[in-house]
PDB file of C-alpha atoms in Angstrom:
ATOM      1  CA  MET B   1       0.000   0.000   0.000  1.00 53.00           C
ATOM      2  CA  THR B   2       1.389   3.395  -0.940  1.00 59.00           C
ATOM      3  CA  THR B   3       1.634   6.278   1.493  1.00 61.00           C
ATOM      4  CA  GLU B   4      -0.932   8.160  -0.555  1.00 61.00           C
ATOM      5  CA  SER B   5      -3.477   5.326  -0.391  1.00 59.00           C
ATOM      6  CA  ALA B   6      -2.800   4.827   3.332  1.00 55.00           C
ATOM      7  CA  ASP B   7      -3.429   8.543   3.915  1.00 65.00           C
ATOM      8  CA  ALA B   8      -6.644   8.360   1.889  1.00 71.00           C
ATOM      9  CA  GLU B   9      -7.752   5.306   3.888  1.00 76.00           C
ATOM     10  CA  CYS B  10      -7.018   7.083   7.176  1.00 78.00           C
ATOM     11  CA  LEU B  11      -8.919  10.158   5.989  1.00 78.00           C
ATOM     12  CA  THR B  12     -11.924   8.001   5.068  1.00 80.00           C
ATOM     13  CA  LEU B  13     -11.812   6.222   8.424  1.00 82.00           C
ATOM     14  CA  THR B  14     -11.584   9.552  10.265  1.00 83.00           C
ATOM     15  CA  ARG B  15     -14.612  10.959   8.415  1.00 83.00           C
ATOM     16  CA  ASN B  16     -16.637   7.769   8.843  1.00 86.00           C
ATOM     17  CA  LEU B  17     -15.942   7.489  12.574  1.00 87.00           C
ATOM     18  CA  ARG B  18     -16.797  11.133  13.175  1.00 89.00           C
ATOM     19  CA  ARG B  19     -19.951  10.924  11.067  1.00 90.00           C
ATOM     20  CA  ARG B  20     -21.104   7.773  12.861  1.00 92.00           C
ATOM     21  CA  GLY B  21     -20.217   9.280  16.224  1.00 93.00           C
ATOM     22  CA  ALA B  22     -22.190  12.446  15.522  1.00 93.00           C
ATOM     23  CA  ILE B  23     -25.204  10.425  14.384  1.00 95.00           C
ATOM     24  CA  VAL B  24     -25.114   8.015  17.329  1.00 96.00           C
ATOM     25  CA  LEU B  25     -24.817  10.936  19.771  1.00 97.00           C
ATOM     26  CA  ALA B  26     -27.777  12.698  18.124  1.00 97.00           C
ATOM     27  CA  VAL B  27     -29.989   9.604  18.135  1.00 97.00           C
ATOM     28  CA  PHE B  28     -29.299   8.868  21.802  1.00 97.00           C
ATOM     29  CA  ALA B  29     -29.943  12.544  22.581  1.00 98.00           C
ATOM     30  CA  LEU B  30     -33.368  12.069  20.999  1.00 98.00           C
ATOM     31  CA  VAL B  31     -34.027   9.024  23.208  1.00 97.00           C
ATOM     32  CA  TRP B  32     -33.046  11.015  26.304  1.00 98.00           C
ATOM     33  CA  ALA B  33     -35.207  13.958  25.198  1.00 98.00           C
ATOM     34  CA  PHE B  34     -38.222  11.672  24.787  1.00 97.00           C
ATOM     35  CA  ALA B  35     -37.554  10.209  28.234  1.00 96.00           C
ATOM     36  CA  GLY B  36     -37.283  13.720  29.673  1.00 96.00           C
ATOM     37  CA  GLY B  37     -40.411  14.867  27.871  1.00 96.00           C
ATOM     38  CA  SER B  38     -42.337  11.895  29.251  1.00 94.00           C
ATOM     39  CA  GLY B  39     -41.926  13.373  32.720  1.00 94.00           C
ATOM     40  CA  ILE B  40     -43.766  16.568  31.754  1.00 95.00           C
ATOM     41  CA  ALA B  41     -47.419  16.406  32.809  1.00 93.00           C
ATOM     42  CA  ALA B  42     -48.667  19.096  30.419  1.00 94.00           C
ATOM     43  CA  VAL B  43     -49.283  17.172  27.212  1.00 94.00           C
ATOM     44  CA  PRO B  44     -48.823  20.160  24.860  1.00 95.00           C
ATOM     45  CA  VAL B  45     -45.430  20.915  26.444  1.00 96.00           C
ATOM     46  CA  SER B  46     -44.401  17.262  26.307  1.00 94.00           C
ATOM     47  CA  VAL B  47     -45.371  17.073  22.632  1.00 95.00           C
ATOM     48  CA  ALA B  48     -43.519  20.329  21.916  1.00 96.00           C
ATOM     49  CA  VAL B  49     -40.397  18.885  23.543  1.00 96.00           C
ATOM     50  CA  GLY B  50     -40.693  15.846  21.280  1.00 96.00           C
ATOM     51  CA  VAL B  51     -41.135  17.958  18.155  1.00 97.00           C
ATOM     52  CA  VAL B  52     -38.173  20.201  19.006  1.00 97.00           C
ATOM     53  CA  ALA B  53     -36.094  17.136  19.886  1.00 97.00           C
ATOM     54  CA  ALA B  54     -36.875  15.510  16.537  1.00 97.00           C
ATOM     55  CA  ALA B  55     -35.975  18.721  14.682  1.00 97.00           C
ATOM     56  CA  VAL B  56     -32.677  19.172  16.561  1.00 97.00           C
ATOM     57  CA  THR B  57     -31.789  15.532  15.943  1.00 97.00           C
ATOM     58  CA  ALA B  58     -32.589  15.832  12.240  1.00 96.00           C
ATOM     59  CA  GLY B  59     -30.389  18.934  12.083  1.00 95.00           C
ATOM     60  CA  ALA B  60     -27.562  17.104  13.818  1.00 94.00           C
ATOM     61  CA  VAL B  61     -27.799  14.167  11.408  1.00 94.00           C
ATOM     62  CA  VAL B  62     -27.761  16.461   8.372  1.00 94.00           C
ATOM     63  CA  LEU B  63     -24.786  18.311   9.830  1.00 92.00           C
ATOM     64  CA  ALA B  64     -23.050  14.989  10.511  1.00 90.00           C
ATOM     65  CA  PHE B  65     -23.028  14.338   6.776  1.00 87.00           C
ATOM     66  CA  ARG B  66     -22.224  17.865   5.672  1.00 84.00           C
ATOM     67  CA  GLY B  67     -19.784  18.799   8.428  1.00 70.00           C
ATOM     68  CA  THR B  68     -17.673  15.660   8.180  1.00 64.00           C
ATOM     69  CA  ALA B  69     -17.423  16.030   4.409  1.00 65.00           C
ATOM     70  CA  GLY B  70     -15.350  19.210   4.795  1.00 67.00           C
ATOM     71  CA  PRO B  71     -11.611  19.450   5.339  1.00 69.00           C
ATOM     72  CA  VAL B  72     -10.200  17.259   8.093  1.00 72.00           C
ATOM     73  CA  THR B  73      -7.706  19.124  10.271  1.00 72.00           C
ATOM     74  CA  ARG B  74      -6.669  16.118  12.380  1.00 75.00           C
ATOM     75  CA  LEU B  75      -6.677  12.437  11.515  1.00 78.00           C
ATOM     76  CA  VAL B  76      -7.653   9.990  14.247  1.00 80.00           C
ATOM     77  CA  ARG B  77      -4.883   7.898  15.780  1.00 85.00           C
ATOM     78  CA  LEU B  78      -6.584   4.752  16.957  1.00 83.00           C
ATOM     79  CA  PRO B  79      -4.917   2.448  19.474  1.00 84.00           C
ATOM     80  CA  GLU B  80      -4.248  -1.137  18.505  1.00 90.00           C
ATOM     81  CA  LYS B  81      -7.376  -3.304  18.743  1.00 91.00           C
ATOM     82  CA  TRP B  82      -9.477  -0.189  19.331  1.00 90.00           C
ATOM     83  CA  ASN B  83     -12.629  -1.815  17.959  1.00 89.00           C
ATOM     84  CA  ARG B  84     -12.330  -4.692  20.441  1.00 95.00           C
ATOM     85  CA  GLY B  85     -11.987  -2.133  23.237  1.00 95.00           C
ATOM     86  CA  VAL B  86     -15.081  -0.283  22.038  1.00 94.00           C
ATOM     87  CA  GLY B  87     -17.018  -3.548  22.046  1.00 96.00           C
ATOM     88  CA  LEU B  88     -15.915  -4.322  25.604  1.00 97.00           C
ATOM     89  CA  VAL B  89     -16.754  -0.821  26.845  1.00 96.00           C
ATOM     90  CA  ASN B  90     -20.198  -0.937  25.239  1.00 97.00           C
ATOM     91  CA  ALA B  91     -20.863  -4.435  26.598  1.00 97.00           C
ATOM     92  CA  ALA B  92     -19.884  -3.307  30.102  1.00 98.00           C
ATOM     93  CA  GLU B  93     -22.153  -0.278  29.712  1.00 98.00           C
ATOM     94  CA  LEU B  94     -25.083  -2.492  28.727  1.00 98.00           C
ATOM     95  CA  VAL B  95     -24.521  -4.858  31.661  1.00 98.00           C
ATOM     96  CA  ALA B  96     -24.265  -1.896  34.054  1.00 98.00           C
ATOM     97  CA  ILE B  97     -27.490  -0.380  32.692  1.00 98.00           C
ATOM     98  CA  PHE B  98     -29.356  -3.648  33.241  1.00 98.00           C
ATOM     99  CA  ALA B  99     -27.851  -3.848  36.746  1.00 98.00           C
ATOM    100  CA  VAL B 100     -29.065  -0.307  37.518  1.00 98.00           C
ATOM    101  CA  ILE B 101     -32.568  -1.154  36.321  1.00 98.00           C
ATOM    102  CA  ALA B 102     -32.671  -4.455  38.220  1.00 98.00           C
ATOM    103  CA  ALA B 103     -31.275  -3.006  41.456  1.00 98.00           C
ATOM    104  CA  SER B 104     -33.546   0.041  41.333  1.00 97.00           C
ATOM    105  CA  ASN B 105     -36.648  -2.035  40.710  1.00 97.00           C
ATOM    106  CA  ALA B 106     -35.676  -4.720  43.252  1.00 98.00           C
ATOM    107  CA  SER B 107     -35.131  -2.084  45.939  1.00 97.00           C
ATOM    108  CA  GLY B 108     -38.466  -0.448  45.190  1.00 96.00           C
ATOM    109  CA  HIS B 109     -36.830   2.756  43.937  1.00 95.00           C
ATOM    110  CA  PRO B 110     -37.362   2.960  40.173  1.00 95.00           C
ATOM    111  CA  GLU B 111     -36.836   6.718  40.358  1.00 95.00           C
ATOM    112  CA  PHE B 112     -33.083   5.980  40.545  1.00 96.00           C
ATOM    113  CA  ILE B 113     -33.115   4.483  37.025  1.00 97.00           C
ATOM    114  CA  PRO B 114     -32.591   7.693  34.994  1.00 97.00           C
ATOM    115  CA  VAL B 115     -29.861   8.901  37.357  1.00 98.00           C
ATOM    116  CA  GLY B 116     -28.072   5.544  37.334  1.00 98.00           C
ATOM    117  CA  ILE B 117     -28.289   5.106  33.578  1.00 98.00           C
ATOM    118  CA  CYS B 118     -27.035   8.645  32.962  1.00 98.00           C
ATOM    119  CA  LEU B 119     -24.084   7.982  35.270  1.00 98.00           C
ATOM    120  CA  VAL B 120     -23.241   4.726  33.489  1.00 98.00           C
ATOM    121  CA  VAL B 121     -23.491   6.376  30.071  1.00 98.00           C
ATOM    122  CA  GLY B 122     -21.357   9.280  31.236  1.00 98.00           C
ATOM    123  CA  LEU B 123     -18.656   7.046  32.666  1.00 98.00           C
ATOM    124  CA  HIS B 124     -18.484   4.918  29.519  1.00 97.00           C
ATOM    125  CA  PHE B 125     -17.388   7.989  27.529  1.00 97.00           C
ATOM    126  CA  PHE B 126     -14.083   8.223  29.450  1.00 97.00           C
ATOM    127  CA  PRO B 127     -12.542   5.149  27.800  1.00 97.00           C
ATOM    128  CA  LEU B 128     -14.287   5.915  24.494  1.00 96.00           C
ATOM    129  CA  ALA B 129     -12.456   9.245  24.332  1.00 94.00           C
ATOM    130  CA  HIS B 130      -9.187   7.335  24.128  1.00 94.00           C
ATOM    131  CA  LEU B 131     -10.424   4.467  21.963  1.00 93.00           C
ATOM    132  CA  PHE B 132     -11.897   6.779  19.308  1.00 91.00           C
ATOM    133  CA  ASP B 133      -9.192   9.449  19.720  1.00 89.00           C
ATOM    134  CA  GLN B 134     -11.950  11.986  20.349  1.00 89.00           C
ATOM    135  CA  GLY B 135     -10.851  14.161  23.256  1.00 89.00           C
ATOM    136  CA  GLN B 136     -14.200  15.937  23.390  1.00 91.00           C
ATOM    137  CA  TYR B 137     -15.771  12.679  24.577  1.00 95.00           C
ATOM    138  CA  THR B 138     -14.012  13.364  27.884  1.00 96.00           C
ATOM    139  CA  TRP B 139     -16.148  16.492  28.193  1.00 97.00           C
ATOM    140  CA  THR B 140     -19.205  14.463  27.225  1.00 97.00           C
ATOM    141  CA  ALA B 141     -18.342  12.105  30.090  1.00 98.00           C
ATOM    142  CA  VAL B 142     -17.818  14.958  32.554  1.00 98.00           C
ATOM    143  CA  PHE B 143     -21.070  16.728  31.660  1.00 98.00           C
ATOM    144  CA  LEU B 144     -23.191  13.558  31.624  1.00 98.00           C
ATOM    145  CA  THR B 145     -21.762  12.617  35.015  1.00 98.00           C
ATOM    146  CA  ALA B 146     -22.631  16.123  36.229  1.00 98.00           C
ATOM    147  CA  VAL B 147     -26.199  15.715  34.925  1.00 98.00           C
ATOM    148  CA  ALA B 148     -26.447  12.438  36.856  1.00 98.00           C
ATOM    149  CA  LEU B 149     -25.220  14.168  40.017  1.00 97.00           C
ATOM    150  CA  VAL B 150     -27.752  16.981  39.545  1.00 97.00           C
ATOM    151  CA  GLY B 151     -30.407  14.288  39.129  1.00 97.00           C
ATOM    152  CA  LEU B 152     -29.238  12.685  42.356  1.00 96.00           C
ATOM    153  CA  ALA B 153     -29.509  16.048  44.131  1.00 97.00           C
ATOM    154  CA  VAL B 154     -33.006  16.551  42.728  1.00 96.00           C
ATOM    155  CA  LEU B 155     -33.869  13.050  43.904  1.00 95.00           C
ATOM    156  CA  ALA B 156     -32.463  13.759  47.376  1.00 95.00           C
ATOM    157  CA  ALA B 157     -34.614  16.905  47.540  1.00 96.00           C
ATOM    158  CA  GLY B 158     -37.648  14.626  47.479  1.00 93.00           C
ATOM    159  CA  THR B 159     -39.097  15.542  44.094  1.00 93.00           C
ATOM    160  CA  THR B 160     -41.201  13.260  41.953  1.00 94.00           C
ATOM    161  CA  ALA B 161     -39.923  10.555  39.649  1.00 94.00           C
ATOM    162  CA  GLU B 162     -41.327  12.584  36.743  1.00 95.00           C
ATOM    163  CA  THR B 163     -39.267  15.633  37.708  1.00 96.00           C
ATOM    164  CA  ILE B 164     -36.112  13.519  37.961  1.00 96.00           C
ATOM    165  CA  ARG B 165     -36.838  11.953  34.563  1.00 96.00           C
ATOM    166  CA  THR B 166     -37.345  15.410  33.047  1.00 97.00           C
ATOM    167  CA  VAL B 167     -34.208  16.943  34.579  1.00 97.00           C
ATOM    168  CA  VAL B 168     -31.926  14.022  33.763  1.00 98.00           C
ATOM    169  CA  GLY B 169     -33.473  13.245  30.378  1.00 98.00           C
ATOM    170  CA  LEU B 170     -33.363  16.788  29.034  1.00 98.00           C
ATOM    171  CA  GLY B 171     -29.964  17.472  30.588  1.00 98.00           C
ATOM    172  CA  ALA B 172     -28.467  14.363  29.003  1.00 98.00           C
ATOM    173  CA  ALA B 173     -30.085  15.219  25.666  1.00 98.00           C
ATOM    174  CA  VAL B 174     -28.507  18.689  25.625  1.00 98.00           C
ATOM    175  CA  VAL B 175     -25.064  17.264  26.444  1.00 98.00           C
ATOM    176  CA  LEU B 176     -25.312  14.621  23.712  1.00 98.00           C
ATOM    177  CA  TRP B 177     -26.584  17.078  21.095  1.00 97.00           C
ATOM    178  CA  ALA B 178     -23.785  19.494  21.934  1.00 96.00           C
ATOM    179  CA  SER B 179     -21.277  16.666  21.534  1.00 96.00           C
ATOM    180  CA  SER B 180     -22.882  15.607  18.258  1.00 95.00           C
ATOM    181  CA  PHE B 181     -22.682  19.099  16.791  1.00 93.00           C
ATOM    182  CA  HIS B 182     -19.119  19.505  18.008  1.00 92.00           C
ATOM    183  CA  VAL B 183     -17.967  16.205  16.481  1.00 91.00           C
ATOM    184  CA  ALA B 184     -19.667  17.053  13.178  1.00 88.00           C
ATOM    185  CA  LEU B 185     -18.261  20.567  12.999  1.00 86.00           C
ATOM    186  CA  ARG B 186     -14.881  20.349  14.686  1.00 79.00           C
ATOM    187  CA  GLY B 187     -13.919  16.707  14.323  1.00 71.00           C
TER     188      GLY B 187
END
């Protein structure tokens, strides 16, 4: 393989990973927004949240294709066996999410589910930052962890499960959309 073809292959991989990352972030932001909107009692407001969430997600997906098609200022430098590491991190995240759901339900405290899941999702971005060579995923991890801690504080204040779902869901959605836009625009 020539240096030129290796560079072209690396450029393609960089664009593809960033595009996929931006899209995955946007889609999961939509899921969190729907979860957050489900905690809002006023149906017109809940529906409006869903409509805005769908529009923001659509914008992020469009930008993921357009933004990653532009010039690439930095090629990713993936560690050896990075894809295996990503698989392990995502598998651990899934197991931890099921553990949060099971433990929360078994203890009679399902209101802990959004907080626990947000924490797990936030923590899983720390190793992903390294594995994908996307430093901004560290900030995604920090801000999602902060949203989980805010949710825990709201929970400790004795609010309703709906309020916790709204705070954590919409907070996580904003963090993930911001990360999606950043990955699409800045790489």
